[in-house]
mmCIF file of C-alpha atoms and ligand atoms in Angstrom:
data_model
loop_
_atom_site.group_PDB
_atom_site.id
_atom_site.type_symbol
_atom_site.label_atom_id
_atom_site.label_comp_id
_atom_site.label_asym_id
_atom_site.label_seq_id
_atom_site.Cartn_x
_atom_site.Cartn_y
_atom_site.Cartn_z
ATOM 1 C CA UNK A 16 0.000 0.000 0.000
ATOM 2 C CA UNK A 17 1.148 3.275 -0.978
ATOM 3 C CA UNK A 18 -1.596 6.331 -1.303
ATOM 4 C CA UNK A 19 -4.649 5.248 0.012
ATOM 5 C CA UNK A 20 -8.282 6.173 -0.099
ATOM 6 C CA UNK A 21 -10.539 5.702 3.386
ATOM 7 C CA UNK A 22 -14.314 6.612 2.014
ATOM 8 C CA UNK A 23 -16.407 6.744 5.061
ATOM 9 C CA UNK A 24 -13.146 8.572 6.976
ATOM 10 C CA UNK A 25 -15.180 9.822 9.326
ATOM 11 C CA UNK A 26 -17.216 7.416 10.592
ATOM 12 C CA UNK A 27 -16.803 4.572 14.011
ATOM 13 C CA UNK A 28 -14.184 2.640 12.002
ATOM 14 C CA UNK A 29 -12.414 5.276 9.363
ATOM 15 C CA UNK A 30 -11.615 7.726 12.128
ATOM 16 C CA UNK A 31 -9.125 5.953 13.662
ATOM 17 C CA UNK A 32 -8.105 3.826 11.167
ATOM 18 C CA UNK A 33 -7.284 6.468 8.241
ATOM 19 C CA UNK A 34 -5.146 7.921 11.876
ATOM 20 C CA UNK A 35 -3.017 4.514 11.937
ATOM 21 C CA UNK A 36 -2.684 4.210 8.209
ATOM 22 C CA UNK A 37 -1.019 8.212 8.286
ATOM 23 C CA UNK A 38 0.967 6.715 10.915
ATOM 24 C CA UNK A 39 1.929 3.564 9.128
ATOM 25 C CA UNK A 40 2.349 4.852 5.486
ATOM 26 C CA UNK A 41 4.577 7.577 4.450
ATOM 27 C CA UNK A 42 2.159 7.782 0.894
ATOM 28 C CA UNK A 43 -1.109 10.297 0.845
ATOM 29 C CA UNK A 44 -3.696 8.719 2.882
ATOM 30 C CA UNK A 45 -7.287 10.427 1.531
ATOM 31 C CA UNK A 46 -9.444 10.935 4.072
ATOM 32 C CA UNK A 47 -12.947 10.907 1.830
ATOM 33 C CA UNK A 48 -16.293 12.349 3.401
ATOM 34 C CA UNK A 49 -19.172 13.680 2.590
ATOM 35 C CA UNK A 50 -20.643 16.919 3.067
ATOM 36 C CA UNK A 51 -22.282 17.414 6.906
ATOM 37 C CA UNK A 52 -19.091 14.758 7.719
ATOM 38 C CA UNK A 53 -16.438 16.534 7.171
ATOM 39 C CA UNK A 54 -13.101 15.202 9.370
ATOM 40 C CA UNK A 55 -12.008 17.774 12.131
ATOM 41 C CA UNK A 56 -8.943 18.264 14.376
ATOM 42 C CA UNK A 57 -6.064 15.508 13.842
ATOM 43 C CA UNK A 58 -7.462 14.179 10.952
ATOM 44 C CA UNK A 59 -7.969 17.129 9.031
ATOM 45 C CA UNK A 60 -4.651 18.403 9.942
ATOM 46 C CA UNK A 61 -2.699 15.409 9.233
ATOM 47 C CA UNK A 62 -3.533 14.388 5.586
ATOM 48 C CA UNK A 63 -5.027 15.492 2.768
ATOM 49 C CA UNK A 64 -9.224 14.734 2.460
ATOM 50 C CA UNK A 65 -11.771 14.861 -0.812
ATOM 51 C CA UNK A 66 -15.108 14.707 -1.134
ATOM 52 C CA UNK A 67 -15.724 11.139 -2.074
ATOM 53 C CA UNK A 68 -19.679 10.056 -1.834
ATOM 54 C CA UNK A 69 -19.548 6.414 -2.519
ATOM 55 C CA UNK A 70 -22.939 6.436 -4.664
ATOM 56 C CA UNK A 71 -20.630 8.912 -7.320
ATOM 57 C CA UNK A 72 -18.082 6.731 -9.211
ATOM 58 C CA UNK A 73 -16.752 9.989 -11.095
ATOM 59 C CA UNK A 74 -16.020 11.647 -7.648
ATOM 60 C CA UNK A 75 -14.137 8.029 -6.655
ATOM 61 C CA UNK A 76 -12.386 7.842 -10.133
ATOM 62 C CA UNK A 77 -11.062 11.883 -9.251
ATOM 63 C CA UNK A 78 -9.735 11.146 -5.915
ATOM 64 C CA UNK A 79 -8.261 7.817 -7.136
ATOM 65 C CA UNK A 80 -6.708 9.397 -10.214
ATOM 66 C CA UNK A 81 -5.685 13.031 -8.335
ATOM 67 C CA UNK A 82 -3.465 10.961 -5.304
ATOM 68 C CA UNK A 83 -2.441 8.101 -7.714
ATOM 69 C CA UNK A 84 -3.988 5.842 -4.842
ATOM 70 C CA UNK A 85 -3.441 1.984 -4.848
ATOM 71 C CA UNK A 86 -5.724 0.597 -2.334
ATOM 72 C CA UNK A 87 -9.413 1.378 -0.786
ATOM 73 C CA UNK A 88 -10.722 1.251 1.956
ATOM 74 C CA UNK A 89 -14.544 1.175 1.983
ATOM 75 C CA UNK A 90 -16.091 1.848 5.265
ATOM 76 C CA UNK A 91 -19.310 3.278 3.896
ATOM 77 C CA UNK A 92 -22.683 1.711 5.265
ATOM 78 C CA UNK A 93 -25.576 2.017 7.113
ATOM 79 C CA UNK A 94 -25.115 0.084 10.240
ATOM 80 C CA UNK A 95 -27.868 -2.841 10.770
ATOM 81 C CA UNK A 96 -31.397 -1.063 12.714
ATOM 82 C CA UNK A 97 -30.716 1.877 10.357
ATOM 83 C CA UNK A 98 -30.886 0.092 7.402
ATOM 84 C CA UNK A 99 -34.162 -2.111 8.492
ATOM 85 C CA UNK A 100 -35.333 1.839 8.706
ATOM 86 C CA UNK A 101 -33.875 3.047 5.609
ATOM 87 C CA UNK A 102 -33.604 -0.477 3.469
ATOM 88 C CA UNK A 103 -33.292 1.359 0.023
ATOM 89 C CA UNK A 104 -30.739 3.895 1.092
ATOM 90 C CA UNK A 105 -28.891 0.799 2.783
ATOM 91 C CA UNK A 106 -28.821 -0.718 -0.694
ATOM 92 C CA UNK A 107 -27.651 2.598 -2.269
ATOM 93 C CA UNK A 108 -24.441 2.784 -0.610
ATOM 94 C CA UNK A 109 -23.945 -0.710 0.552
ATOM 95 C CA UNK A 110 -24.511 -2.401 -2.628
ATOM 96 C CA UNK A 111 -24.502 -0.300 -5.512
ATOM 97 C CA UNK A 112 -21.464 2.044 -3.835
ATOM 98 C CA UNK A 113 -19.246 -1.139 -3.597
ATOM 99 C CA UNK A 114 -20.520 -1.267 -7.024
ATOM 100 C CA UNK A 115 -18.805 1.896 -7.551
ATOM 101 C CA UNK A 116 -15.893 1.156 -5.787
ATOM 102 C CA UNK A 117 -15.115 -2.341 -7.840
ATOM 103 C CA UNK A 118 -15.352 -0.933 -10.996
ATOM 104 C CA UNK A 119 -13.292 2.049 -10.373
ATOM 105 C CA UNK A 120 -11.129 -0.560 -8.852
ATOM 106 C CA UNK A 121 -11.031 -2.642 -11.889
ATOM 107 C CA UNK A 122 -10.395 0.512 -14.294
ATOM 108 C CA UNK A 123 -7.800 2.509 -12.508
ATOM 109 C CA UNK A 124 -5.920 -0.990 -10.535
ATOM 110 C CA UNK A 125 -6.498 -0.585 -6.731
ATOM 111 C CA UNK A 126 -6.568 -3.153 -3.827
ATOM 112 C CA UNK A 127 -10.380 -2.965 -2.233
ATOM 113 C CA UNK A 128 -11.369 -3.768 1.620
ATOM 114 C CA UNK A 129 -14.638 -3.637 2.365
ATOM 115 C CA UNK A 130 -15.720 -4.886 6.108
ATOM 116 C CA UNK A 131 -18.239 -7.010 6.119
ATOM 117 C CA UNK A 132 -19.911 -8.142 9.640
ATOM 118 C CA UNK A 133 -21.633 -10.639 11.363
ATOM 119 C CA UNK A 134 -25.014 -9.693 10.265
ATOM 120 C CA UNK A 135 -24.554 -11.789 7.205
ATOM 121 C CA UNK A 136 -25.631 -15.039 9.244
ATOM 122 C CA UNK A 137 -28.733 -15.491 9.822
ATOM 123 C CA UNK A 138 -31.438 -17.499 11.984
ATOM 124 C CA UNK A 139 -30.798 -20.934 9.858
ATOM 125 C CA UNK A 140 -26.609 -20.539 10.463
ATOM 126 C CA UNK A 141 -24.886 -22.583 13.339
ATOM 127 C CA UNK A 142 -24.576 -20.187 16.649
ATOM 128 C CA UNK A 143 -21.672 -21.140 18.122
ATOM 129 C CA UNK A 144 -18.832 -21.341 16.888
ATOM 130 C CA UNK A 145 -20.216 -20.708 13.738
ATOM 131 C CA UNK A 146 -18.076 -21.742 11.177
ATOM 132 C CA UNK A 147 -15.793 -19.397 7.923
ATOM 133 C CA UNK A 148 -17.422 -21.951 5.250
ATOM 134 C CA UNK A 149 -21.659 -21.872 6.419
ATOM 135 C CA UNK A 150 -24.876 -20.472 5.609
ATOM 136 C CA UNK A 151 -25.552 -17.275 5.237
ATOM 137 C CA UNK A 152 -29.518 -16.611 5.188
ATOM 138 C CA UNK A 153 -29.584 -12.823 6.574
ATOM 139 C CA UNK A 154 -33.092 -11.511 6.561
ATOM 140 C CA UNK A 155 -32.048 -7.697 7.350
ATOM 141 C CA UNK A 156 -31.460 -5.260 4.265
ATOM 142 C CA UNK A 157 -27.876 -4.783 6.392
ATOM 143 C CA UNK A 158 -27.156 -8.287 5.964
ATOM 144 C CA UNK A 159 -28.443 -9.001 2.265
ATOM 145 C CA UNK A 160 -25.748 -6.163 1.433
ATOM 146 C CA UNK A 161 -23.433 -7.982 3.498
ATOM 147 C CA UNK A 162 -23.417 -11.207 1.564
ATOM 148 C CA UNK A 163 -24.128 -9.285 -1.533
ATOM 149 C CA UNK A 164 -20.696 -7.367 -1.070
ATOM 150 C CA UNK A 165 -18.794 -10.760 -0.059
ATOM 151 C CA UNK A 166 -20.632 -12.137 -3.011
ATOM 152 C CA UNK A 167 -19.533 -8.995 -5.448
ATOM 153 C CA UNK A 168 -15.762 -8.655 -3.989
ATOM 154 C CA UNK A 169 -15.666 -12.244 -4.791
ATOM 155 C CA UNK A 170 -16.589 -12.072 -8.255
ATOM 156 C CA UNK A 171 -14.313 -8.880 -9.025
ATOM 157 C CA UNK A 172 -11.258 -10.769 -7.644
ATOM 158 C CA UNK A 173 -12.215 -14.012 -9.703
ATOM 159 C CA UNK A 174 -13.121 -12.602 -12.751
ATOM 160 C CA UNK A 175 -11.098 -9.332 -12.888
ATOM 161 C CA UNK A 176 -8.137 -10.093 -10.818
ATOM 162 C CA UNK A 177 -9.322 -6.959 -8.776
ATOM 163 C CA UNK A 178 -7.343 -7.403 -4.912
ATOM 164 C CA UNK A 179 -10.555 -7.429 -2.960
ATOM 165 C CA UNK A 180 -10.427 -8.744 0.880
ATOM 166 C CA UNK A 181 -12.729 -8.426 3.726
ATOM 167 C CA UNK A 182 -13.244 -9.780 7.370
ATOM 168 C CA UNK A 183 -16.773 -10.395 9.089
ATOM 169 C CA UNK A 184 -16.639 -7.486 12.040
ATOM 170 C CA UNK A 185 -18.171 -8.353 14.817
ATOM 171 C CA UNK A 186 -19.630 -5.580 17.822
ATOM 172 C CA UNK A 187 -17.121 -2.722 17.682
ATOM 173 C CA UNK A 188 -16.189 -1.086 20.616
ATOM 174 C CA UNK A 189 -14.386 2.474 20.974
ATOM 175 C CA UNK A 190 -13.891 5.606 22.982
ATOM 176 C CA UNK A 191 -13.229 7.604 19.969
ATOM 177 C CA UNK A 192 -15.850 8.102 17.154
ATOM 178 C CA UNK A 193 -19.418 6.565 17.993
ATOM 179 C CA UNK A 194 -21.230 4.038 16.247
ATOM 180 C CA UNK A 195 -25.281 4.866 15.218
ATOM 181 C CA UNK A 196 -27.732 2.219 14.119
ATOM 182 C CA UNK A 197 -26.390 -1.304 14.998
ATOM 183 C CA UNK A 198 -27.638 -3.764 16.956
ATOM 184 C CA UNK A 199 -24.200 -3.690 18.931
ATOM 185 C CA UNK A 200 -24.041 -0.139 19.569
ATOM 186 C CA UNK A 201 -25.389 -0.753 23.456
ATOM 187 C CA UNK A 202 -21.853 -2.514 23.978
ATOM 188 C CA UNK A 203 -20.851 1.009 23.148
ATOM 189 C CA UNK A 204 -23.178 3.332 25.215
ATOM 190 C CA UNK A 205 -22.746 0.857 28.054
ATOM 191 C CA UNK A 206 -19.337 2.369 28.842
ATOM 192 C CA UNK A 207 -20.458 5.779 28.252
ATOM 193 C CA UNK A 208 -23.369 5.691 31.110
ATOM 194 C CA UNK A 209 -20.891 4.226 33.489
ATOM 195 C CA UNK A 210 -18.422 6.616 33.213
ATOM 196 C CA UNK A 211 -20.830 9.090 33.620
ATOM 197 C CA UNK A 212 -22.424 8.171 36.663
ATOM 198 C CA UNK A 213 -25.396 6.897 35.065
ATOM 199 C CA UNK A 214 -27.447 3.925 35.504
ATOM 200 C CA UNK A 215 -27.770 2.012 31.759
ATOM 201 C CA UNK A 216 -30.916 1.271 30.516
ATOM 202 C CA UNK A 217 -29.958 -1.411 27.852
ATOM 203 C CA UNK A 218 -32.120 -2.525 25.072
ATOM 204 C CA UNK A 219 -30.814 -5.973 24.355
ATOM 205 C CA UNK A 220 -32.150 -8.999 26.246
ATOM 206 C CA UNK A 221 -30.151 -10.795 29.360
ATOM 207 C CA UNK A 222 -28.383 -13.894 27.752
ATOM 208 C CA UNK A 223 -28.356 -12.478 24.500
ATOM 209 C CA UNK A 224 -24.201 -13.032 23.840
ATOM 210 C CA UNK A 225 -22.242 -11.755 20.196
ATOM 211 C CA UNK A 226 -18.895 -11.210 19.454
ATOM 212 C CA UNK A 227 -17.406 -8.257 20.194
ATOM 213 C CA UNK A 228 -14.254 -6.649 19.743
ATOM 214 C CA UNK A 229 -11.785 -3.604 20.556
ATOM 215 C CA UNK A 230 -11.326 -1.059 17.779
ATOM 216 C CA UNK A 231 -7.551 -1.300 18.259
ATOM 217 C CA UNK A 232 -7.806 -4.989 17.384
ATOM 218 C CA UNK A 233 -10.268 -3.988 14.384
ATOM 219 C CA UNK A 234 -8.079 -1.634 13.063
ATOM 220 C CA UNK A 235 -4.908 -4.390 12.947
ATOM 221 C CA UNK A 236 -6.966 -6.608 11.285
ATOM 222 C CA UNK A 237 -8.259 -4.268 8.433
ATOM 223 C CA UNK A 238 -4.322 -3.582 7.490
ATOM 224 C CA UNK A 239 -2.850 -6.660 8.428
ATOM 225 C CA UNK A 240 -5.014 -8.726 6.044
ATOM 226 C CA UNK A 241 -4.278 -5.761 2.949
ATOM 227 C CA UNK A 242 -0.518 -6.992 4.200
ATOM 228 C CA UNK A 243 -1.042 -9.833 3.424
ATOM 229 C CA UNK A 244 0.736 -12.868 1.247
ATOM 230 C CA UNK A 245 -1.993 -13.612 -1.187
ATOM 231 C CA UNK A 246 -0.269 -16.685 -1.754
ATOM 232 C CA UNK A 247 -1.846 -18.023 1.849
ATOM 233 C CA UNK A 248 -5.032 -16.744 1.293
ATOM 234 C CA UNK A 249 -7.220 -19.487 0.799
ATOM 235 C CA UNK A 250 -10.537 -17.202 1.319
ATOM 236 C CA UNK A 251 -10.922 -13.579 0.275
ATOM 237 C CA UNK A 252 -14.877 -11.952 1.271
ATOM 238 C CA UNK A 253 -14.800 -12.817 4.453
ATOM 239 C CA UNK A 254 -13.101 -13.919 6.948
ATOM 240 C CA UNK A 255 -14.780 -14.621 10.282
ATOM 241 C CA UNK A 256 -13.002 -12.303 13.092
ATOM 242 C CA UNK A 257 -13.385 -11.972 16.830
ATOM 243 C CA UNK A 258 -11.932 -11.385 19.751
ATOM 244 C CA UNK A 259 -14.728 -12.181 22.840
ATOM 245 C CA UNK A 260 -18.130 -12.912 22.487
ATOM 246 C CA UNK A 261 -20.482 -11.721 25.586
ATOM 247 C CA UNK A 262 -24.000 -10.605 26.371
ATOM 248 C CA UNK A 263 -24.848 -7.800 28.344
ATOM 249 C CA UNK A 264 -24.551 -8.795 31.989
ATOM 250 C CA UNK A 265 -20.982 -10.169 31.218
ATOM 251 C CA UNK A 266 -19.873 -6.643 30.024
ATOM 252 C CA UNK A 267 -21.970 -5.220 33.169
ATOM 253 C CA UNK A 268 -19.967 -7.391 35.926
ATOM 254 C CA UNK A 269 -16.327 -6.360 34.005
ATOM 255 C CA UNK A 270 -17.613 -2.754 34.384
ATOM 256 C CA UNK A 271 -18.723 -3.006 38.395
ATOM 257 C CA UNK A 272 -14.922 -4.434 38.961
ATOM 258 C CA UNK A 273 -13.857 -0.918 38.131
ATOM 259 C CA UNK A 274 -17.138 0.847 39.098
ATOM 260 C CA UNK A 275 -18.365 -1.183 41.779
ATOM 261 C CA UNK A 276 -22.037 1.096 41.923
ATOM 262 C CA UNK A 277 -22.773 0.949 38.161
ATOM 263 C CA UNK A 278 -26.083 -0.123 37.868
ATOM 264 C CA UNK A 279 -27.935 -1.712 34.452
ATOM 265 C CA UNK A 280 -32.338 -2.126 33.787
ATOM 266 C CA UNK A 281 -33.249 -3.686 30.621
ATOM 267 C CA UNK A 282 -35.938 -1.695 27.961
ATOM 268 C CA UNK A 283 -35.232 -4.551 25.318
ATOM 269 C CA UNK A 284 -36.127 -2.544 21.624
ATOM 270 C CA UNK A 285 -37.928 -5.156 19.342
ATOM 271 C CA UNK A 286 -36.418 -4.504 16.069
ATOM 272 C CA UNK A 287 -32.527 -4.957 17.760
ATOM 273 C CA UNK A 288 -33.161 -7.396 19.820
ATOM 274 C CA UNK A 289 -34.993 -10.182 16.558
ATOM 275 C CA UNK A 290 -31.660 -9.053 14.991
ATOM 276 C CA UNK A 291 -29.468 -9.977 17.537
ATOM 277 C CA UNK A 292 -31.468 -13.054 17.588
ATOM 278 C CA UNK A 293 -30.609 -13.682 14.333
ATOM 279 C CA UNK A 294 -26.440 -13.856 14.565
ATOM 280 C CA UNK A 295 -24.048 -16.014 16.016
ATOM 281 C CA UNK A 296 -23.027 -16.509 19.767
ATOM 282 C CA UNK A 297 -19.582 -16.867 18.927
ATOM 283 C CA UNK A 298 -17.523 -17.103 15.976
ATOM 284 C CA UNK A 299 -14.691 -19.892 14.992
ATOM 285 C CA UNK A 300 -12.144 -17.359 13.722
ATOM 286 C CA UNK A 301 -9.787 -19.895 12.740
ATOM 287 C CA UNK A 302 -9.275 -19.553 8.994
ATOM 288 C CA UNK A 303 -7.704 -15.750 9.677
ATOM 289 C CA UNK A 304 -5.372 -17.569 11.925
ATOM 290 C CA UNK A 305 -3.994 -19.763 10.042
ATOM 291 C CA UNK A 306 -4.578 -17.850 6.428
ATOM 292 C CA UNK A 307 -2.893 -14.571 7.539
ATOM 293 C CA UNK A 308 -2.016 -14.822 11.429
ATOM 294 C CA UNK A 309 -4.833 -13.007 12.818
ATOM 295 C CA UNK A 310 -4.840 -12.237 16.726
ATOM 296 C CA UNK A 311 -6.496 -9.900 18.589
ATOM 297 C CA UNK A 312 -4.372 -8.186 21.841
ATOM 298 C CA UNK A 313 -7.781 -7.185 23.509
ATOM 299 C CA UNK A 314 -10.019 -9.751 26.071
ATOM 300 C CA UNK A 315 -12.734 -8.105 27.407
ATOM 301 C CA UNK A 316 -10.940 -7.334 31.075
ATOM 302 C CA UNK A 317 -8.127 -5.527 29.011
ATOM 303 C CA UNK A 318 -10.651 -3.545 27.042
ATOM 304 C CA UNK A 319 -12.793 -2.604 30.425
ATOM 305 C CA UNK A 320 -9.866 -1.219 31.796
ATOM 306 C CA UNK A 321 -8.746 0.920 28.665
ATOM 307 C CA UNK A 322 -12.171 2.217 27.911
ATOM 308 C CA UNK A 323 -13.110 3.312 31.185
ATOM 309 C CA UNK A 324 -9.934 5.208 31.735
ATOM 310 C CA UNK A 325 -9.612 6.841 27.790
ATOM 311 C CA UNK A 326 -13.404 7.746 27.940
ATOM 312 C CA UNK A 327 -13.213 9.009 31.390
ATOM 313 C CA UNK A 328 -10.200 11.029 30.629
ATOM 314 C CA UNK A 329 -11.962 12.110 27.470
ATOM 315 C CA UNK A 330 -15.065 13.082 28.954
ATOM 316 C CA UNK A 331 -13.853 15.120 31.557
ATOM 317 C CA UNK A 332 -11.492 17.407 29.290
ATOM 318 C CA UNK A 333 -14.606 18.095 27.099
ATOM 319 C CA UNK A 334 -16.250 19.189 30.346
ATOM 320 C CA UNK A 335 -13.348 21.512 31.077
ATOM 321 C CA UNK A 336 -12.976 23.214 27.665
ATOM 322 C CA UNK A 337 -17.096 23.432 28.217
ATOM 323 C CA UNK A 338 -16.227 25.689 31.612
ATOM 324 C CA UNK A 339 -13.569 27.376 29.796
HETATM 325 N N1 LIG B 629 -21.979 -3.459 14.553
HETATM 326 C C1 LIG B 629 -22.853 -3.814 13.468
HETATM 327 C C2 LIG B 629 -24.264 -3.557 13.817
HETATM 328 O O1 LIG B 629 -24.614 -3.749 14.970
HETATM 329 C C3 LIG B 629 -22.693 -5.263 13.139
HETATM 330 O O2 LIG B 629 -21.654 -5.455 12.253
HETATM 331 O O3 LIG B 629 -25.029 -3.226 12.980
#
């Protein structure tokens, strides 16, 4: 990888991952947005950005073309309860973006990841431990665009030779940029109620357990699989990830070790909760070990500990520049 593209830059995963790549890369690395996202502080400062909406291949081909960029990183979606909201806008960038993406990919000869997640199982797939090689039966517009862009990014790489790769994401969880709209977000907000004092009112069921992992963790797996020998890679769009799988009073009781008070009520919203339903307990992430060494550094103690002290720290120098 040498210049680089991030469209989505400013969303839950681009944010700090167009940060690392700037740290990682000496090339351009373009953070792309679109107008009402533009990218503030640090990442403003530290690279150069273009306008790049995903559902305009001329304004991909111009950024592509302008910063003679080699690889793409597509990180533009709705996440899962926004697109059972929005289904046809979900479609618009999810499939017929990637769309977008693949065949400026194909003209101009870049390297393509696209995340995909584990909404693209679905209520007939094995929960646990559910396997790389299974069936994938979404019935969410979130994860019909899922296996649609494995699906796509497939094709491109078979019939084109276009470098697509991908890995299933499971929950994300960070202190930096929020998620909005998935079904994992509470894993999120969780952290954010504690460290505020506040007692979390979540709205996915007792016993309900997915995988989650650290965005630190994501992040090394989105540019550690671009890194890698394509000679190992056996699969391409995607490969299962994880790095803990929990529901939400397993997250609760890591929390009260550090915030022995915290307190938790359950308001359990319909339309996340029949998703949740419908993905895996746990993930067998064993193919992106042994295809490309995947390992996460995050268990969910470590991450406990890491976001209740960043967000904490975080939260109370926004309140001071508030006083000041
Ligand atoms: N975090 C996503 C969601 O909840 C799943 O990939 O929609």
């Amino acid at each position: 990888m040498k210049n680089i593209l991030v469209i989505g830059s400013t969303g839950q995963i681009g944010t700090e991952l167009t940060l690392e790549l700037r740290r990682l890369y000496t090339g351009n690395v373009v953070a792309g947005y679109i107008p009402g996202a533009e990218p503030k502080g640090e990442l403003l400062e530290s690279g150069p950005a273009a306008i790049v909406d995903i559902t305009e291949e001329r304004q991909i081909a111009d950024a592509v073309r302008r910063y003679e960029i080699d690889t793409v990183y597509n990180l533009a979606a709705l996440l899962s309860a926004t697109a059972e909201i929005k289904p046809q806008l979900a479609w618009k960038i999810g499939m017929d973006g990637l769309f977008n993406v693949l065949e400026v990919a194909r003209t101009l000869g870049c390297a393509v990841f696209t995340p995909s997640s584990i909404g693209v199982f679905g209520n007939n797939t094995p929960k646990d431990k559910t396997p790389q090689d299974t069936i994938r039966n979404p019935r969410t517009m979130y994860g019909v665009t899922k296996v649609g862009g494995e699906l796509l990014s497939d094709y491109y790489y078979i019939r084109f030779g276009v470098d697509t790769r991908s890995v299933r994401f499971p929950g994300l969880i960070s202190h930096i940029a929020p998620p909005g709209g998935g079904t994992t977000d509470y894993a999120v907000d969780i952290y954010y109620s504690a460290v505020r004092g506040e007692q979390f009112v979540c709205p996915i069921a007792a016993g309900t357990f997915m995988d989650m992992m650290y965005m630190p963790d994501a992040i090394s797996a989105a540019i550690r699989l671009m890194e890698a020998d394509p000679s190992r890679l056996q699969h391409r769009n995607a490969f299962n990830v994880t790095a803990m799988s929990c529901d939400p009073e397993i997250i609760c009781a890591s929390i009260r070790k550090h915030i022995p008070g915290f307190s938790m009520s359950y308001e359990v919203d319909p339309l996340r909760q029949a998703i949740a339903d419908s993905w895996p307990n746990s993930l067998d992430d064993t193919c992106a070990r042994e295809e490309w060494d995947w390992q996460p550094s995050f268990d969910l103690e470590a991450m406990t500990s890491e976001m209740l002290l960043k967000l904490s720290q975080r939260l109370s120098s926004e309140a001071n520049n508030d006083r000041s």
